[in-house]
PDB file of C-alpha atoms in Angstrom:
ATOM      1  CA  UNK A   1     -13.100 -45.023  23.333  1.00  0.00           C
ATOM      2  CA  UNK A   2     -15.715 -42.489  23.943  1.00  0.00           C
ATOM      3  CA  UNK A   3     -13.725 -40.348  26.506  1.00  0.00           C
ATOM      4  CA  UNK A   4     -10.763 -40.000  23.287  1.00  0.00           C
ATOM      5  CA  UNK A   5     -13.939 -39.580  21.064  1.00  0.00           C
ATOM      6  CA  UNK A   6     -15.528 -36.366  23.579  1.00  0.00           C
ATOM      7  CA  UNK A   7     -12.185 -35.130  23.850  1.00  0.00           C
ATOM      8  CA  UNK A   8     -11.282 -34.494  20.363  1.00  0.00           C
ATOM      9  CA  UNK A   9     -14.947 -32.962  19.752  1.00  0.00           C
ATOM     10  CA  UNK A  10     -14.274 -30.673  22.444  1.00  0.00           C
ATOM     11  CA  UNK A  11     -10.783 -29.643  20.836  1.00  0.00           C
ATOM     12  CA  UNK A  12     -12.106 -28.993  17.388  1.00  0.00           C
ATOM     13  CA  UNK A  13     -14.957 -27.024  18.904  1.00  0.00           C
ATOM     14  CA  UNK A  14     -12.343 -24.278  20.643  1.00  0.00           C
ATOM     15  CA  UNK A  15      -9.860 -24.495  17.615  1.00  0.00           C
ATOM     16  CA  UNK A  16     -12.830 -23.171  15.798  1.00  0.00           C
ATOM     17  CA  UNK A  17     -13.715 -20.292  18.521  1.00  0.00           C
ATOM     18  CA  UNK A  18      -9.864 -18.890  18.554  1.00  0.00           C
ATOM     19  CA  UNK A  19      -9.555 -18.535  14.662  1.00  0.00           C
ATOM     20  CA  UNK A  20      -8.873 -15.508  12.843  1.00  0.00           C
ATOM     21  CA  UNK A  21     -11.531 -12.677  12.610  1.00  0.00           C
ATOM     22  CA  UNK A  22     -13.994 -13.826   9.896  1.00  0.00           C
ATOM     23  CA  UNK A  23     -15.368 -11.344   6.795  1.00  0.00           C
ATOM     24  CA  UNK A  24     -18.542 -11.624   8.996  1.00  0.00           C
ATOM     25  CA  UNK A  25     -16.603  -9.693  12.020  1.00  0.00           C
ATOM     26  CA  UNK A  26     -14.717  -7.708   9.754  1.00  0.00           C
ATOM     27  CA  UNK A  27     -18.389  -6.490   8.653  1.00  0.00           C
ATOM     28  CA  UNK A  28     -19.501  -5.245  12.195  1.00  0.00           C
ATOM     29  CA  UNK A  29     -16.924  -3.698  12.751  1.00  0.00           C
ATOM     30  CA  UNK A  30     -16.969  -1.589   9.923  1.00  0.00           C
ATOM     31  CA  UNK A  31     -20.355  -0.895  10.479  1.00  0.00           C
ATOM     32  CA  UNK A  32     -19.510   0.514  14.499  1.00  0.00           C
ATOM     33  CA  UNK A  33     -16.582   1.865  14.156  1.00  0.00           C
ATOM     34  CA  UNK A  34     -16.256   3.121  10.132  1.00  0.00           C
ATOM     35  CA  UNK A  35     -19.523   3.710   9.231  1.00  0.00           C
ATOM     36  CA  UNK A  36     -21.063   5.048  12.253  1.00  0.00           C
ATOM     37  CA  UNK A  37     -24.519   3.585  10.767  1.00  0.00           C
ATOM     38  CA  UNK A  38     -25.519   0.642   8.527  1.00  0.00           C
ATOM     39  CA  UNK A  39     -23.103  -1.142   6.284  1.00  0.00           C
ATOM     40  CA  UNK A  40     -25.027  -0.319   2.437  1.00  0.00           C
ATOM     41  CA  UNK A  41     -22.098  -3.016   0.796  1.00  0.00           C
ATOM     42  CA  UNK A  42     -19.490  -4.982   2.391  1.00  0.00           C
ATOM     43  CA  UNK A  43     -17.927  -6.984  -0.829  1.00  0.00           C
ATOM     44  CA  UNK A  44     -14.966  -8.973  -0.874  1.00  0.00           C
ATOM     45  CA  UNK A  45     -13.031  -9.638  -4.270  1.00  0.00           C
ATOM     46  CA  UNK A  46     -11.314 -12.986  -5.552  1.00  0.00           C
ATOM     47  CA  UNK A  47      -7.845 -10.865  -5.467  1.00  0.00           C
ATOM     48  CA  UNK A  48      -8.816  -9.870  -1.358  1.00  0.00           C
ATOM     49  CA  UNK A  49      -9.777  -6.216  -2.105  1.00  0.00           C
ATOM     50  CA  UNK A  50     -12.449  -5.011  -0.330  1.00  0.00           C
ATOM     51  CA  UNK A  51     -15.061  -2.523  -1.116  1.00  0.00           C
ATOM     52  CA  UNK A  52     -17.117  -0.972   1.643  1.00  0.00           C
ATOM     53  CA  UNK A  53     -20.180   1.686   0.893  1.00  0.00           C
ATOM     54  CA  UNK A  54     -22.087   3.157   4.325  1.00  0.00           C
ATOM     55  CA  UNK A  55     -25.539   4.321   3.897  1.00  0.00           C
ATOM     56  CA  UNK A  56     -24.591   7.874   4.734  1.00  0.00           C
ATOM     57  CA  UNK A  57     -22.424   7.692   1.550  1.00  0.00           C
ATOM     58  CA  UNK A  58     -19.120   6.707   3.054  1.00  0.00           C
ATOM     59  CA  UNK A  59     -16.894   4.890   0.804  1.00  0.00           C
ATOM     60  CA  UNK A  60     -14.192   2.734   1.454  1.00  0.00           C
ATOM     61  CA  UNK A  61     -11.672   0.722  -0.739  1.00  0.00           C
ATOM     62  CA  UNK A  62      -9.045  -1.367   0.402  1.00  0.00           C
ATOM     63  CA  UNK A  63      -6.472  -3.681  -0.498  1.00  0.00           C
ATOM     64  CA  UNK A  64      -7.156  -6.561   1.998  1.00  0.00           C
ATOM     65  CA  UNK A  65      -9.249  -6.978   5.225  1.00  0.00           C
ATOM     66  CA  UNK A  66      -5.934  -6.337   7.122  1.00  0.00           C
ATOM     67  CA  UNK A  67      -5.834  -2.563   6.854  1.00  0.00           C
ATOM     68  CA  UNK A  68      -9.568  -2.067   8.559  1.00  0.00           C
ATOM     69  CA  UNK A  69      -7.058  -1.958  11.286  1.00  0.00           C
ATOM     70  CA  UNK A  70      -4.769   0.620   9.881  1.00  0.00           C
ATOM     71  CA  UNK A  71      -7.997   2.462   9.077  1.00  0.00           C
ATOM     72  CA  UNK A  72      -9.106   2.537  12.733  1.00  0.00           C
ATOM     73  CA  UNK A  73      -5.519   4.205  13.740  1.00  0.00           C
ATOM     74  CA  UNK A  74      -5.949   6.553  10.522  1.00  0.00           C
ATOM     75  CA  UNK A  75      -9.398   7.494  12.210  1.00  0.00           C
ATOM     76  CA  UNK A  76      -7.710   8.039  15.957  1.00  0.00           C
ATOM     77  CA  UNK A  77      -4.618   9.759  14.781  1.00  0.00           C
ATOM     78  CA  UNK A  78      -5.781  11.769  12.034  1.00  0.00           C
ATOM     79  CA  UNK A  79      -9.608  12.098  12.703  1.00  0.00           C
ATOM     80  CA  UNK A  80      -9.987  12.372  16.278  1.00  0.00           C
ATOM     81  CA  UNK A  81     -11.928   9.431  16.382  1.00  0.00           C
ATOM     82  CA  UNK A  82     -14.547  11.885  13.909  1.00  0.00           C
ATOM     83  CA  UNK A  83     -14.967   8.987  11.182  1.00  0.00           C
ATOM     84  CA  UNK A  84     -13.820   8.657   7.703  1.00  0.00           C
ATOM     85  CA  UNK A  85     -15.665   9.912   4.974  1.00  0.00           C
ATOM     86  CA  UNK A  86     -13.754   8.529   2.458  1.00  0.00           C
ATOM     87  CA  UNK A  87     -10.911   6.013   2.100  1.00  0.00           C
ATOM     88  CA  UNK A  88      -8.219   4.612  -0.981  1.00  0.00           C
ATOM     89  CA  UNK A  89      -5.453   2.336  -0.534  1.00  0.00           C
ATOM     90  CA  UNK A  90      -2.908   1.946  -3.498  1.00  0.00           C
ATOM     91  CA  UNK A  91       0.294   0.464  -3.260  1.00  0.00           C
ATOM     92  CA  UNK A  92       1.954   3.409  -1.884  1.00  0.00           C
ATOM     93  CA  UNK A  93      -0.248   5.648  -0.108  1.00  0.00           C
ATOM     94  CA  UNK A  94      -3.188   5.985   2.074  1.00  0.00           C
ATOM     95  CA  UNK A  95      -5.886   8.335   0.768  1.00  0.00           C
ATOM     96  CA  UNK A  96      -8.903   9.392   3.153  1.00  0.00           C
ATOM     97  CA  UNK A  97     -11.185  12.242   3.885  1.00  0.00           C
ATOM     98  CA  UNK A  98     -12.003  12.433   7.865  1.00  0.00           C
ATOM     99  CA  UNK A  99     -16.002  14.048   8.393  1.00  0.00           C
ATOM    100  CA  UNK A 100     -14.638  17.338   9.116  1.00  0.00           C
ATOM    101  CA  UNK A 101     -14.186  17.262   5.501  1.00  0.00           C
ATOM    102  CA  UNK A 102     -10.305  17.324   5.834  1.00  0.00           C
ATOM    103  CA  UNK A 103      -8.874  15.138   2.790  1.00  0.00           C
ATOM    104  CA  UNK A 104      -5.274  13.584   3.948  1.00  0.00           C
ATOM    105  CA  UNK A 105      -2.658  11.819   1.315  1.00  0.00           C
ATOM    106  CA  UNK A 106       0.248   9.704   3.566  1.00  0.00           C
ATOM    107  CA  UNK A 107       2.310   7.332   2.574  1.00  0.00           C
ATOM    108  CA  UNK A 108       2.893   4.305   3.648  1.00  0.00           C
TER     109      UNK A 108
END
């Protein structure tokens, strides 16, 4: 009984290590690879949208936690890996501002 017992503890413990990237990850990564510095506010609302202030001033507003990934392309693509300065999601375009101080509307 104790081997099934072990064996099921064991299984919950890596279920729990493979889930999906938690608002905690989501947090450090928008503090490397957004920001470029410290995170000032990393807020989550009810509806998903998320609201993300750097301490250099960066701002950041998206629609879910999903499109910090579609940010990071935005950055490569558009930015040359410079940083955002500023970034808006609505429900049809993509709004951001790369350091250079180039501001870019596409859809998407």
């Amino acid at each position: 009984m104790k081997k099934i017992s072990l064996a099921c503890v064991f299984a919950l413990v890596l279920a729990g290590c493979s889930s999906a990237p938690k608002q905690q990850d989501n947090y450090q990564d928008a503090s490397f690879e957004l920001c470029n510095t410290e995170v000032k506010v990393y807020s989550v609302s009810d509806d998903g949208r998320v609201r993300i202030v750097c301490s250099d001033g960066s701002k950041f507003q998206l629609n879910n936690e999903k499109t910090l990934d579609i940010m990071r392309d935005i950055n490569v693509d558009y930015c040359t890996g410079e940083g955002l300065g500023k970034f808006n999601e609505t429900s049809r375009y993509y709004t951001f501002q790369c350091k250079s101080g180039a501001l870019i509307n596409i859809n998407k």
